[in-house]
Amino acid sequence: MCGIVACRTTDAAGPYLVRALGLLEYRGYDSAGVAIRTAGSATATLRTVTRVDSLGALVKEWSGQPLTGTGIGHTRWATHGAVTEANAHPHRDCTGRISVVHNGIIENADELRQQLVAAGHEFASDVDSEVVCHLVEDALAETDDLHAAVTSMLPRLAGSWALVVMDAATGRLIATADGSPLLVARSARGDFVASDAGAIAEWIDDYRVLHDGDVVELAESVSWMRGGIPTPPPPVIHSTWGGADLSLDHHADFMDKEIDEQPETAARILEHLVPGIADGSLWRSTGVVDFNRVAMIGCGTSLNAGGVIGMVFSRLGGVPFESLVASEAAGPALGSRTVVFAISQSGETADVLRAVDDVGSVSSLIALTNNPHSTLARRADSIVNCFAGREIGVAATKTFVAQVVTGVSYALSALVETGRLSSADALRQVEDMRRIPDLLAQAIAASRQSIPAVVDQVRDATGFLYLGRGSGVVYAAEGALKLKELSYRWAEHYPAGELKHGPLALVEAGTPVVVVDNGDRRLASNIAEVAARGANVIRIGGAGSTVPALGLSMQSPLPGGIESWGPLESVVPMQILARDLALALGRDVDKPRNLAKSVTVE
Ligand code: M6R
């Protein structure tokens, strides 16, 4: 994965690169680095295995030749090679003239490395990306034109890449991409390249996205080539990012802030979508006319959101649905009347992109995403923006709520539009949904009261079980995912009825068992089974529960209503449990180890 930035500005490049890398850290934060051309046509390469903040200090402390406005930067999520400074990008060729940043994977790197070493090149790192530096170095022995050199070495690469190549001798910058996102932008501040428009949004108004195979030079006039032939630049996209809101307000971390933003996020989305539910107009806006089946494709939290949305189609409309783990969804036989929802907050998840490439002939592909400018959005037949606002914490919180509220709204509208749900029933659903912001707010308040005592009890536990039944199972899955991701403790979810078929053997005195109590009567005997073995049962439910966070939804008067796919607010106490336990264990809750916000490798 990794984030890339490059700039060619009249003022100093360092602050631009460091600021943008801070905004790209969500793509990986194992290490970060910049290579900036000096006034003497050499390169200052500064790298760190700590965070981007310390890279900023390194740039400030630089005491060598003055730094120019031309540079490249990178924030890394390690794939090939350990997290060391030597493996941090940018990498350089043997001469130090060429510096490269790369996002993606060079699949034939081992083979190329052997050939390059045999030809006399010396490698300074273990990473796949370094081969590119040496390939460009070789190509420059044949031509003195960097553009031609980059173009000529590309056919030797297999895999996926977004690359920026900087030539310190000439100050030339070349960007190229195949299978990994990259965009270029020009503004009064200068020329920029980035993995994501959000990283450079404060300096640009619009940008162009590289197509696979494009090779672009940032120069007085930007030259755009594909397959060695000049090609018209892709259309300009207006940036709607605005400056990034990176303030924590009074919060200790972004996850805390984003948990608190959930009621307002849900309210905003509902206000926007509710008018189009009971008259089917929301669904009509997707342009999908006919379907008899629904498939949800996603990873992690987004897949869990898909599980909730799918329940609306199946339980309220009788439409069969299946959830497909994107990384396993190779060539599924979905059928031409299947609507596929590809769900991804980032819209850049490589597993999801690969899966949608493979779906074959389907009725329609809908991207449910928080990034309407993403690669996924560009590949879909229609885009459903979940309008969560920027989420910085790596753990998905408000984007989950936004995906569910948005997806459920579209699902209900689809059922009305296709005659599977009456407008009157849909209106009753809408009335229930209007409670969601309050339910979330109450869940936050109840959890903040009850969870500290729970954390004290479970602090030393090494493994957790999460149980649910019916619509509660998918929320249990989301709760277990949050706990693993943030606390680095084992957590597994099960349909509660499955316990006795094996997992019950894990339960011993003190084992924390988190139960999403959605009111299913059969849960009582499952709770009794674990309690009899000494489990520490943490019941998330209505009044009288360990965490009484589900108050209002337990009183829903509508059979087959929101309880068909709720309780959505049950995620709140599980988010807070995961965060508070992680903090008690000294974890970085916004940047858990080994992870990244946007997972752009398969
Ligand atoms: O950007 P995406 O929604 O496609 O990301 C998918 C998963 O990587 C993501 O939901 C992940 O599971 C979350 N960080 C979990 O909190």
Coordinates of C-alpha atoms and ligand atoms in Angstrom, one line a residue:
M1 CA 0.0 0.0 0.0
C2 CA 1.8 3.2 0.8
G3 CA 1.2 6.8 -0.2
I4 CA 3.1 8.8 -2.7
V5 CA 3.5 12.5 -3.2
A6 CA 5.7 14.7 -5.5
C7 CA 5.9 18.3 -6.2
R8 CA 7.6 20.9 -8.4
T9 CA 7.0 24.2 -6.7
T10 CA 8.8 27.6 -6.8
D11 CA 9.1 27.6 -3.0
A12 CA 10.6 24.9 -0.8
A13 CA 9.3 21.3 -1.5
G14 CA 9.9 20.0 2.1
P15 CA 6.9 21.5 3.8
Y16 CA 4.6 20.4 0.9
L17 CA 5.9 16.9 1.0
V18 CA 5.7 16.5 4.7
R19 CA 2.3 18.0 5.0
A20 CA 0.9 15.7 2.3
L21 CA 2.6 12.6 3.7
G22 CA 0.9 13.3 7.0
L23 CA -2.4 13.2 5.1
L24 CA -1.3 10.0 3.3
E25 CA -0.3 8.2 6.5
Y26 CA -3.6 6.4 6.5
R27 CA -2.1 4.4 3.6
G28 CA 0.7 3.1 5.8
Y29 CA 2.9 4.4 8.6
D30 CA 5.7 1.9 9.0
S31 CA 8.2 4.4 7.7
A32 CA 8.3 7.7 5.7
G33 CA 10.8 9.5 3.6
V34 CA 11.5 12.3 1.1
A35 CA 14.0 12.9 -1.6
I36 CA 14.5 16.6 -2.4
R37 CA 16.6 18.0 -5.2
T38 CA 19.3 20.3 -3.8
A39 CA 20.5 23.5 -5.4
G40 CA 23.6 21.7 -6.4
S41 CA 21.6 19.1 -8.5
A42 CA 22.2 16.4 -5.9
T43 CA 19.5 14.7 -3.7
A44 CA 18.8 15.1 0.0
T45 CA 17.2 11.8 1.0
L46 CA 15.7 11.8 4.5
R47 CA 13.9 8.8 5.9
T48 CA 12.6 7.6 9.2
V49 CA 11.0 4.5 10.7
T50 CA 9.0 6.7 13.0
R51 CA 6.1 8.9 12.0
V52 CA 5.9 11.7 9.5
D53 CA 6.1 14.3 12.3
S54 CA 9.8 13.3 12.8
L55 CA 10.4 13.5 9.1
G56 CA 9.3 17.1 9.3
A57 CA 12.0 17.7 11.9
L58 CA 14.6 16.0 9.8
V59 CA 13.8 18.3 6.9
K60 CA 14.0 21.4 9.1
E61 CA 17.3 20.3 10.5
W62 CA 18.8 19.7 7.1
S63 CA 22.1 21.6 6.9
G64 CA 23.4 20.6 3.5
Q65 CA 23.0 22.4 0.3
P66 CA 19.8 24.5 0.0
L67 CA 16.7 22.4 -0.9
T68 CA 14.8 23.3 -4.0
G69 CA 11.0 23.0 -4.8
T70 CA 11.4 19.6 -6.5
G71 CA 10.9 16.5 -4.5
I72 CA 9.2 13.2 -3.9
G73 CA 7.9 11.6 -0.7
H74 CA 6.5 8.3 0.5
T75 CA 4.8 6.7 3.5
R76 CA 5.2 3.0 3.7
W77 CA 3.2 -0.1 4.6
A78 CA 5.8 -2.9 4.5
T79 CA 5.3 -5.7 2.1
H80 CA 8.8 -6.7 1.0
G81 CA 11.5 -6.2 3.6
A82 CA 11.4 -5.4 7.2
V83 CA 10.6 -2.0 8.7
T84 CA 14.1 -0.4 8.5
E85 CA 15.4 2.9 7.3
A86 CA 17.2 1.2 4.5
N87 CA 13.9 -0.2 3.3
A88 CA 12.1 3.1 3.6
H89 CA 11.4 5.0 0.3
P90 CA 12.6 6.9 -1.7
H91 CA 15.1 4.5 -3.1
R92 CA 18.0 5.4 -5.4
D93 CA 20.0 4.0 -8.2
C94 CA 23.8 3.2 -7.9
T95 CA 24.8 6.7 -8.9
G96 CA 22.4 8.6 -6.6
R97 CA 21.0 10.5 -9.6
I98 CA 17.7 8.7 -9.8
S99 CA 15.2 8.5 -6.9
V100 CA 12.0 6.6 -6.9
V101 CA 8.9 6.2 -4.8
H102 CA 6.5 3.3 -5.5
N103 CA 3.1 2.1 -4.4
G104 CA 2.1 -1.4 -5.4
I105 CA 4.0 -4.6 -5.8
I106 CA 6.6 -5.5 -8.4
E107 CA 5.9 -9.2 -8.7
N108 CA 9.0 -10.1 -10.7
A109 CA 11.3 -8.1 -8.4
D110 CA 13.4 -11.2 -7.4
E111 CA 14.1 -12.1 -11.0
L112 CA 14.9 -8.5 -12.0
R113 CA 17.1 -8.1 -8.9
Q114 CA 19.2 -11.2 -9.9
Q115 CA 19.6 -9.8 -13.4
L116 CA 20.6 -6.4 -12.2
V117 CA 23.0 -7.7 -9.6
A118 CA 24.6 -9.9 -12.3
A119 CA 25.0 -6.8 -14.4
G120 CA 26.8 -5.0 -11.6
H121 CA 24.2 -3.0 -9.8
E122 CA 24.4 -2.7 -6.0
F123 CA 21.2 -2.8 -4.0
A124 CA 20.8 -0.9 -0.7
S125 CA 17.5 -2.4 0.4
D126 CA 15.4 -5.6 0.4
V127 CA 12.4 -4.0 -1.2
D128 CA 10.9 -4.8 -4.6
S129 CA 10.7 -1.2 -5.5
E130 CA 14.4 -0.6 -5.7
V131 CA 14.6 -2.6 -9.0
V132 CA 12.9 0.4 -10.7
C133 CA 15.8 2.7 -9.8
H134 CA 18.3 0.4 -11.4
L135 CA 16.2 -0.3 -14.4
V136 CA 15.9 3.4 -15.1
E137 CA 19.6 3.8 -14.5
D138 CA 20.2 1.2 -17.2
A139 CA 17.7 2.7 -19.5
L140 CA 19.5 6.1 -19.1
A141 CA 22.6 4.5 -20.5
E142 CA 20.7 4.1 -23.8
T143 CA 19.0 7.5 -23.9
D144 CA 19.5 10.8 -22.1
D145 CA 15.7 11.4 -22.0
L146 CA 14.2 10.4 -18.7
H147 CA 10.7 10.1 -20.2
A148 CA 12.0 7.6 -22.8
A149 CA 14.0 5.8 -20.1
V150 CA 11.0 5.3 -17.9
T151 CA 8.8 4.3 -20.8
S152 CA 11.3 1.7 -22.1
M153 CA 11.8 0.0 -18.7
L154 CA 8.0 -0.4 -17.9
P155 CA 7.5 -3.5 -20.0
R156 CA 10.0 -5.3 -17.8
L157 CA 7.8 -4.9 -14.7
A158 CA 5.0 -7.3 -13.7
G159 CA 2.6 -6.4 -10.9
S160 CA 1.1 -3.1 -10.0
W161 CA 2.6 0.3 -9.5
A162 CA 2.2 4.0 -9.0
L163 CA 5.7 5.4 -9.5
V164 CA 7.3 8.8 -9.4
V165 CA 10.9 9.0 -10.7
M166 CA 13.0 12.1 -10.0
D167 CA 16.3 12.9 -11.8
A168 CA 18.5 15.1 -9.6
A169 CA 20.7 15.9 -12.5
T170 CA 18.0 17.6 -14.5
G171 CA 15.2 18.1 -12.0
R172 CA 12.8 16.2 -14.2
L173 CA 9.9 14.3 -12.6
I174 CA 8.0 11.5 -14.2
A175 CA 4.9 9.8 -12.9
T176 CA 3.5 6.6 -14.1
A177 CA 0.8 4.1 -12.9
D178 CA -0.6 0.7 -13.6
G179 CA -3.0 -0.8 -11.2
S180 CA -2.4 1.7 -8.4
P181 CA -3.9 5.1 -8.0
L182 CA -2.0 8.2 -8.9
L183 CA -3.1 11.7 -9.9
V184 CA -1.5 14.9 -11.0
A185 CA -2.6 18.5 -10.5
R186 CA -1.3 21.9 -11.5
S187 CA -2.1 25.1 -9.6
A188 CA -0.6 28.5 -8.9
R189 CA 1.5 26.7 -6.2
G190 CA 3.1 24.4 -8.7
D191 CA 2.7 20.8 -9.9
F192 CA 1.8 18.0 -7.7
V193 CA 1.5 14.2 -7.8
A194 CA -0.3 12.2 -5.2
S195 CA -2.0 8.9 -4.4
D196 CA -5.0 10.7 -3.3
A197 CA -6.4 14.2 -3.9
G198 CA -7.1 14.7 -0.2
A199 CA -3.4 14.9 0.4
I200 CA -2.8 17.9 -1.8
A201 CA -6.4 19.4 -1.6
E202 CA -5.4 22.6 0.1
W203 CA -3.1 23.6 -2.8
I204 CA -5.2 22.5 -5.9
D205 CA -8.6 23.0 -7.3
D206 CA -8.7 20.2 -9.8
Y207 CA -6.7 17.2 -10.9
R208 CA -6.4 14.4 -13.5
V209 CA -6.2 10.7 -12.7
L210 CA -3.6 8.6 -14.5
H211 CA -5.0 5.6 -16.5
D212 CA -3.2 2.4 -16.5
G213 CA 0.0 2.7 -18.6
D214 CA 0.1 6.5 -18.6
V215 CA 3.5 8.2 -18.3
V216 CA 3.3 11.9 -17.4
E217 CA 6.1 14.4 -17.1
L218 CA 5.6 17.4 -14.8
A219 CA 7.3 20.2 -16.7
E220 CA 6.5 23.7 -18.1
S221 CA 3.8 21.9 -20.1
V222 CA 2.6 18.6 -18.7
S223 CA 3.2 15.9 -21.3
W224 CA 0.9 12.9 -21.3
M225 CA 1.9 9.6 -23.0
R226 CA 0.4 6.2 -23.2
G227 CA 2.4 3.3 -24.7
G228 CA 5.0 5.8 -25.8
I229 CA 2.5 7.8 -27.8
P230 CA 1.3 11.3 -26.8
T231 CA -2.3 11.0 -25.6
P232 CA -4.9 13.6 -24.7
P233 CA -4.9 14.1 -20.9
P234 CA -7.8 12.5 -19.1
P235 CA -10.7 14.8 -18.0
V236 CA -10.2 17.3 -15.3
I237 CA -11.9 16.4 -12.0
H238 CA -12.9 19.2 -9.7
S239 CA -11.6 18.6 -6.2
T240 CA -14.3 18.7 -3.5
W241 CA -12.0 17.8 -0.6
G242 CA -11.3 21.3 0.6
G243 CA -8.7 21.6 3.3
A244 CA -8.4 18.7 5.6
D245 CA -10.0 19.0 9.1
L246 CA -7.3 17.5 11.2
S247 CA -8.4 19.0 14.5
L248 CA -9.1 16.8 17.4
D249 CA -11.3 19.4 19.1
H250 CA -11.4 18.2 22.7
H251 CA -10.9 14.6 21.8
A252 CA -7.9 12.5 22.8
D253 CA -7.7 10.8 19.4
F254 CA -9.5 10.6 16.1
M255 CA -11.2 7.4 16.9
D256 CA -12.8 9.0 19.9
K257 CA -13.9 12.0 17.8
E258 CA -15.2 9.7 15.1
I259 CA -17.2 7.6 17.5
D260 CA -18.8 10.8 18.9
E261 CA -19.6 12.0 15.3
Q262 CA -21.8 9.0 14.6
P263 CA -25.1 10.4 15.7
E264 CA -24.6 13.5 13.7
T265 CA -23.4 11.5 10.7
A266 CA -26.5 9.3 10.7
A267 CA -28.8 12.3 11.1
R268 CA -27.2 14.1 8.2
I269 CA -27.4 11.1 5.9
L270 CA -31.0 10.4 6.9
E271 CA -32.0 14.0 6.2
H272 CA -30.6 13.7 2.8
L273 CA -31.9 10.2 1.8
V274 CA -35.2 9.7 3.7
P275 CA -37.3 11.7 1.1
G276 CA -36.3 9.2 -1.6
I277 CA -37.1 6.0 0.3
A278 CA -40.8 5.4 0.3
D279 CA -41.4 6.7 -3.2
G280 CA -38.5 4.6 -4.7
S281 CA -36.8 7.6 -6.1
L282 CA -33.6 7.0 -4.3
W283 CA -33.2 3.6 -6.1
R284 CA -34.3 5.1 -9.4
S285 CA -31.4 7.4 -9.2
T286 CA -29.0 4.5 -9.4
G287 CA -30.4 3.6 -12.9
V288 CA -30.8 -0.1 -11.9
V289 CA -34.0 -1.4 -13.4
D290 CA -34.2 -5.1 -12.7
F291 CA -32.7 -7.6 -10.3
N292 CA -33.5 -10.9 -8.6
R293 CA -30.5 -11.2 -6.4
V294 CA -28.0 -9.1 -4.5
A295 CA -24.3 -9.6 -3.8
M296 CA -22.2 -7.6 -1.4
I297 CA -18.5 -7.5 -2.0
G298 CA -16.1 -5.9 0.6
C299 CA -13.5 -6.5 3.2
G300 CA -13.4 -6.2 7.0
T301 CA -15.9 -3.6 8.3
S302 CA -17.3 -2.8 4.9
L303 CA -18.1 -6.4 4.4
N304 CA -19.9 -6.4 7.7
A305 CA -21.9 -3.3 6.6
G306 CA -22.8 -5.3 3.5
G307 CA -24.1 -8.1 5.7
V308 CA -26.5 -5.6 7.3
I309 CA -27.7 -4.2 4.0
G310 CA -28.1 -7.7 2.6
M311 CA -30.5 -8.5 5.5
V312 CA -32.8 -5.7 4.4
F313 CA -33.0 -7.1 0.9
S314 CA -33.6 -10.7 2.1
R315 CA -35.7 -10.3 5.2
L316 CA -37.8 -7.4 4.1
G317 CA -38.0 -8.1 0.4
G318 CA -37.3 -11.8 0.0
V319 CA -34.4 -11.1 -2.3
P320 CA -31.6 -13.7 -1.9
F321 CA -28.2 -12.1 -1.1
E322 CA -24.7 -13.3 -0.6
S323 CA -21.7 -11.7 1.0
L324 CA -18.4 -12.2 -0.8
V325 CA -15.1 -11.6 0.9
A326 CA -13.4 -9.6 -1.8
S327 CA -10.1 -11.4 -1.6
E328 CA -11.8 -14.7 -2.2
A329 CA -14.3 -13.5 -4.8
A330 CA -12.5 -14.7 -7.9
G331 CA -14.8 -15.1 -10.9
P332 CA -18.1 -15.7 -8.9
A333 CA -21.1 -16.9 -10.9
L334 CA -23.4 -14.2 -9.9
G335 CA -25.9 -14.1 -12.8
S336 CA -27.0 -11.3 -15.1
R337 CA -29.9 -10.2 -12.8
T338 CA -27.7 -9.7 -9.7
V339 CA -27.0 -6.3 -8.4
V340 CA -23.5 -6.1 -6.9
F341 CA -22.7 -3.7 -4.1
A342 CA -19.0 -3.1 -3.9
I343 CA -18.6 -1.6 -0.5
S344 CA -15.4 0.3 0.5
Q345 CA -15.0 3.4 2.5
S346 CA -11.7 4.2 0.7
G347 CA -12.7 3.0 -2.7
E348 CA -9.1 2.0 -3.1
T349 CA -9.0 -1.5 -1.5
A350 CA -7.1 -3.7 -4.0
D351 CA -9.0 -6.8 -3.1
V352 CA -12.3 -5.1 -3.9
L353 CA -11.0 -3.6 -7.1
R354 CA -9.8 -7.0 -8.3
A355 CA -13.1 -8.6 -7.3
V356 CA -15.2 -6.1 -9.2
D357 CA -13.0 -6.7 -12.3
D358 CA -14.0 -10.3 -12.1
V359 CA -17.8 -10.1 -11.5
G360 CA -18.6 -10.8 -15.1
S361 CA -22.0 -10.0 -16.5
V362 CA -24.3 -8.7 -13.8
S363 CA -27.3 -6.4 -13.7
S364 CA -25.3 -3.5 -12.2
L365 CA -22.3 -2.7 -10.1
I366 CA -22.9 -0.1 -7.4
A367 CA -20.0 1.4 -5.5
L368 CA -21.0 2.3 -2.0
T369 CA -18.1 4.4 -0.9
N370 CA -17.0 7.4 1.1
N371 CA -14.8 8.5 -1.7
P372 CA -16.7 9.3 -4.9
H373 CA -13.4 10.1 -6.7
S374 CA -11.9 6.7 -5.9
T375 CA -10.8 4.0 -8.3
L376 CA -13.8 1.9 -7.3
A377 CA -16.2 4.8 -8.0
R378 CA -14.7 5.2 -11.5
R379 CA -15.2 1.5 -12.2
A380 CA -18.8 1.2 -11.0
D381 CA -22.0 1.7 -13.0
S382 CA -23.3 4.0 -10.3
I383 CA -21.9 5.6 -7.2
V384 CA -23.6 5.8 -3.8
N385 CA -21.7 8.2 -1.7
C386 CA -22.0 7.4 2.0
F387 CA -21.1 10.9 3.1
A388 CA -19.4 10.0 6.3
G389 CA -16.9 12.8 6.1
R390 CA -13.2 12.2 6.4
E391 CA -12.4 9.3 8.8
I392 CA -8.8 9.4 10.0
G393 CA -8.7 6.6 12.6
V394 CA -7.7 3.4 11.0
A395 CA -10.5 1.6 12.7
A396 CA -13.7 2.2 10.8
T397 CA -16.4 3.6 13.1
K398 CA -18.5 6.4 11.6
T399 CA -18.0 5.0 8.1
F400 CA -19.6 1.7 9.2
V401 CA -22.6 3.6 10.5
A402 CA -22.7 5.7 7.3
Q403 CA -22.5 2.7 5.1
V404 CA -25.3 0.9 6.9
V405 CA -27.6 3.9 7.0
T406 CA -27.0 4.7 3.4
G407 CA -27.1 1.2 2.2
V408 CA -30.3 0.4 4.1
S409 CA -31.9 3.5 2.7
Y410 CA -31.2 2.5 -0.8
A411 CA -32.2 -1.1 -0.1
L412 CA -35.6 -0.1 1.2
S413 CA -36.1 2.3 -1.7
A414 CA -35.2 -0.6 -4.1
L415 CA -37.8 -2.8 -2.5
V416 CA -40.4 -0.2 -2.9
E417 CA -39.4 0.6 -6.5
T418 CA -39.6 -3.1 -7.5
G419 CA -42.9 -3.7 -5.8
R420 CA -41.5 -5.9 -3.0
L421 CA -42.3 -3.5 -0.1
S422 CA -45.3 -1.2 0.1
S423 CA -44.7 2.5 0.5
A424 CA -46.7 2.3 3.8
D425 CA -44.3 -0.3 5.2
A426 CA -41.3 1.6 4.0
L427 CA -42.6 4.7 5.7
R428 CA -42.8 2.8 9.0
Q429 CA -39.2 1.7 8.4
V430 CA -38.3 5.3 7.9
E431 CA -39.9 6.3 11.1
D432 CA -37.8 3.7 12.9
M433 CA -34.7 4.8 11.1
R434 CA -35.3 8.4 12.3
R435 CA -34.5 7.2 15.8
I436 CA -31.0 6.0 14.8
P437 CA -29.2 9.3 15.7
D438 CA -30.8 9.2 19.2
L439 CA -30.1 5.5 19.6
L440 CA -26.4 6.1 18.8
A441 CA -26.2 9.0 21.1
Q442 CA -27.7 7.0 23.9
A443 CA -25.4 4.1 23.2
I444 CA -22.4 6.4 23.5
A445 CA -23.6 7.8 26.8
A446 CA -24.4 4.4 28.3
S447 CA -21.1 2.9 27.0
R448 CA -19.0 5.7 28.4
Q449 CA -20.5 4.9 31.8
S450 CA -20.3 1.1 31.8
I451 CA -17.3 0.3 29.7
P452 CA -14.5 1.5 32.1
A453 CA -15.6 -1.2 34.6
V454 CA -15.6 -3.8 31.9
V455 CA -12.1 -2.8 30.8
D456 CA -10.8 -3.2 34.3
Q457 CA -12.2 -6.8 34.4
V458 CA -10.9 -7.9 31.0
R459 CA -7.5 -6.0 30.8
D460 CA -5.5 -9.2 31.2
A461 CA -7.7 -11.5 29.1
T462 CA -5.9 -12.9 26.1
G463 CA -9.0 -14.1 24.1
F464 CA -12.5 -12.9 23.7
L465 CA -15.7 -14.4 22.2
Y466 CA -18.4 -12.3 20.6
L467 CA -21.8 -13.9 20.2
G468 CA -25.0 -13.0 18.5
R469 CA -28.1 -14.5 16.9
G470 CA -29.9 -13.5 13.8
S471 CA -29.3 -9.9 12.9
G472 CA -27.0 -9.6 15.9
V473 CA -24.3 -12.0 14.4
V474 CA -22.9 -9.4 12.0
Y475 CA -22.6 -6.8 14.7
A476 CA -20.8 -9.4 16.9
A477 CA -18.4 -9.8 13.9
E478 CA -17.8 -6.1 13.7
G479 CA -17.2 -6.0 17.5
A480 CA -14.6 -8.8 17.4
L481 CA -12.9 -7.2 14.5
K482 CA -12.6 -3.9 16.4
L483 CA -11.2 -5.6 19.4
K484 CA -8.5 -7.5 17.5
E485 CA -7.5 -4.5 15.4
L486 CA -7.0 -2.2 18.3
S487 CA -6.0 -4.2 21.4
Y488 CA -4.0 -6.9 19.5
R489 CA -5.9 -9.6 21.6
W490 CA -7.6 -12.6 20.0
A491 CA -11.3 -12.2 19.5
E492 CA -13.7 -14.4 17.5
H493 CA -17.3 -14.1 16.8
Y494 CA -19.8 -16.9 16.4
P495 CA -23.6 -17.3 16.0
A496 CA -24.4 -18.2 19.6
G497 CA -25.9 -21.5 18.6
E498 CA -22.6 -22.6 17.1
L499 CA -20.8 -22.5 20.4
K500 CA -21.7 -26.0 21.5
H501 CA -20.3 -27.3 18.2
G502 CA -16.7 -26.5 19.2
P503 CA -15.8 -23.0 20.4
L504 CA -17.3 -23.7 23.9
A505 CA -14.1 -25.6 24.6
L506 CA -12.3 -22.2 24.7
V507 CA -14.4 -20.9 27.5
E508 CA -12.9 -21.1 31.0
A509 CA -13.2 -19.1 34.2
G510 CA -13.0 -15.5 33.3
T511 CA -13.1 -15.8 29.5
P512 CA -14.8 -12.5 28.3
V513 CA -17.9 -13.4 26.2
V514 CA -19.5 -10.3 24.6
V515 CA -23.1 -10.9 23.7
V516 CA -25.0 -8.7 21.3
D517 CA -28.4 -9.1 22.9
N518 CA -30.9 -8.2 20.2
G519 CA -33.7 -9.6 22.2
D520 CA -33.6 -13.1 20.6
R521 CA -35.0 -15.4 23.4
R522 CA -32.7 -18.2 22.5
L523 CA -29.7 -16.2 23.6
A524 CA -30.6 -16.8 27.3
S525 CA -29.6 -20.5 27.1
N526 CA -26.4 -19.7 25.2
I527 CA -25.5 -17.2 27.9
A528 CA -26.3 -19.8 30.6
E529 CA -24.0 -22.3 28.8
V530 CA -21.0 -19.9 29.0
A531 CA -21.8 -18.6 32.4
A532 CA -21.9 -22.2 33.7
R533 CA -18.3 -22.5 32.6
G534 CA -17.2 -19.4 34.5
A535 CA -17.3 -17.0 31.5
N536 CA -17.3 -13.3 32.2
V537 CA -20.5 -12.4 30.2
I538 CA -20.6 -8.9 28.9
R539 CA -24.2 -8.4 27.7
I540 CA -24.8 -5.5 25.4
G541 CA -28.6 -5.1 25.4
G542 CA -31.4 -3.2 27.0
A543 CA -32.0 -2.1 30.6
G544 CA -30.3 -4.5 33.1
S545 CA -27.5 -5.5 30.7
T546 CA -23.8 -5.1 31.5
V547 CA -23.9 -2.3 28.9
P548 CA -27.5 -1.0 28.7
A549 CA -26.9 0.6 25.3
L550 CA -29.8 -0.7 23.2
G551 CA -32.6 0.9 25.1
L552 CA -34.9 2.3 22.5
S553 CA -34.5 -0.2 19.7
M554 CA -35.7 -2.9 22.1
Q555 CA -39.0 -1.2 22.3
S556 CA -39.6 -1.0 18.6
P557 CA -43.3 -1.6 18.0
L558 CA -42.8 -2.7 14.4
P559 CA -42.6 -6.4 13.8
G560 CA -40.2 -7.1 10.9
G561 CA -38.9 -3.5 11.2
I562 CA -35.6 -2.2 12.3
E563 CA -35.0 -5.3 14.3
S564 CA -34.7 -7.2 11.1
W565 CA -31.3 -5.7 10.5
G566 CA -30.4 -4.0 13.9
P567 CA -29.4 -3.1 16.4
L568 CA -27.0 -0.8 14.7
E569 CA -26.2 1.0 17.9
S570 CA -24.7 -2.2 19.4
V571 CA -21.5 -1.3 17.5
V572 CA -20.9 1.7 19.7
P573 CA -20.2 -0.1 23.0
M574 CA -18.0 -2.6 21.1
Q575 CA -16.1 0.3 19.5
I576 CA -15.6 1.9 22.9
L577 CA -14.6 -1.4 24.6
A578 CA -12.0 -2.0 21.9
R579 CA -10.7 1.6 22.1
D580 CA -10.6 1.8 25.9
L581 CA -9.0 -1.6 26.3
A582 CA -6.4 -0.7 23.7
L583 CA -5.6 2.6 25.5
A584 CA -5.3 0.7 28.8
L585 CA -2.8 -1.6 27.1
G586 CA -0.8 1.4 25.7
R587 CA -1.8 0.9 22.0
D588 CA -2.0 3.6 19.4
V589 CA -5.7 3.5 18.7
D590 CA -5.6 5.7 15.6
K591 CA -2.7 3.8 14.0
P592 CA -2.8 0.2 15.1
R593 CA 0.3 -1.9 14.4
N594 CA 0.7 -3.6 11.0
L595 CA -2.4 -1.9 9.5
A596 CA -3.4 0.9 7.2
K597 CA -6.5 2.8 6.5
S598 CA -6.5 2.0 2.8
V599 CA -5.3 -1.4 1.8
T600 CA -4.0 -1.1 -1.7
V601 CA -2.3 -4.5 -2.1
E602 CA -4.0 -7.8 -2.6
Ligands
M6R1 O1 -11.5 1.0 2.6 P1 -12.3 -0.2 2.8 O2 -13.6 0.0 3.4 O3 -12.4 -1.0 1.5 O4 -11.5 -1.1 3.8 C1 -11.8 -2.4 4.1 C2 -11.1 -2.9 5.4 O5 -9.7 -2.8 5.2 C3 -11.5 -2.0 6.6 O6 -12.9 -2.0 6.7 C4 -10.9 -2.6 7.9 O7 -11.5 -3.8 8.1 C5 -11.1 -1.6 9.0 N1 -9.9 -0.9 9.3 C6 -11.6 -2.2 10.3 O8 -11.8 -1.3 11.2

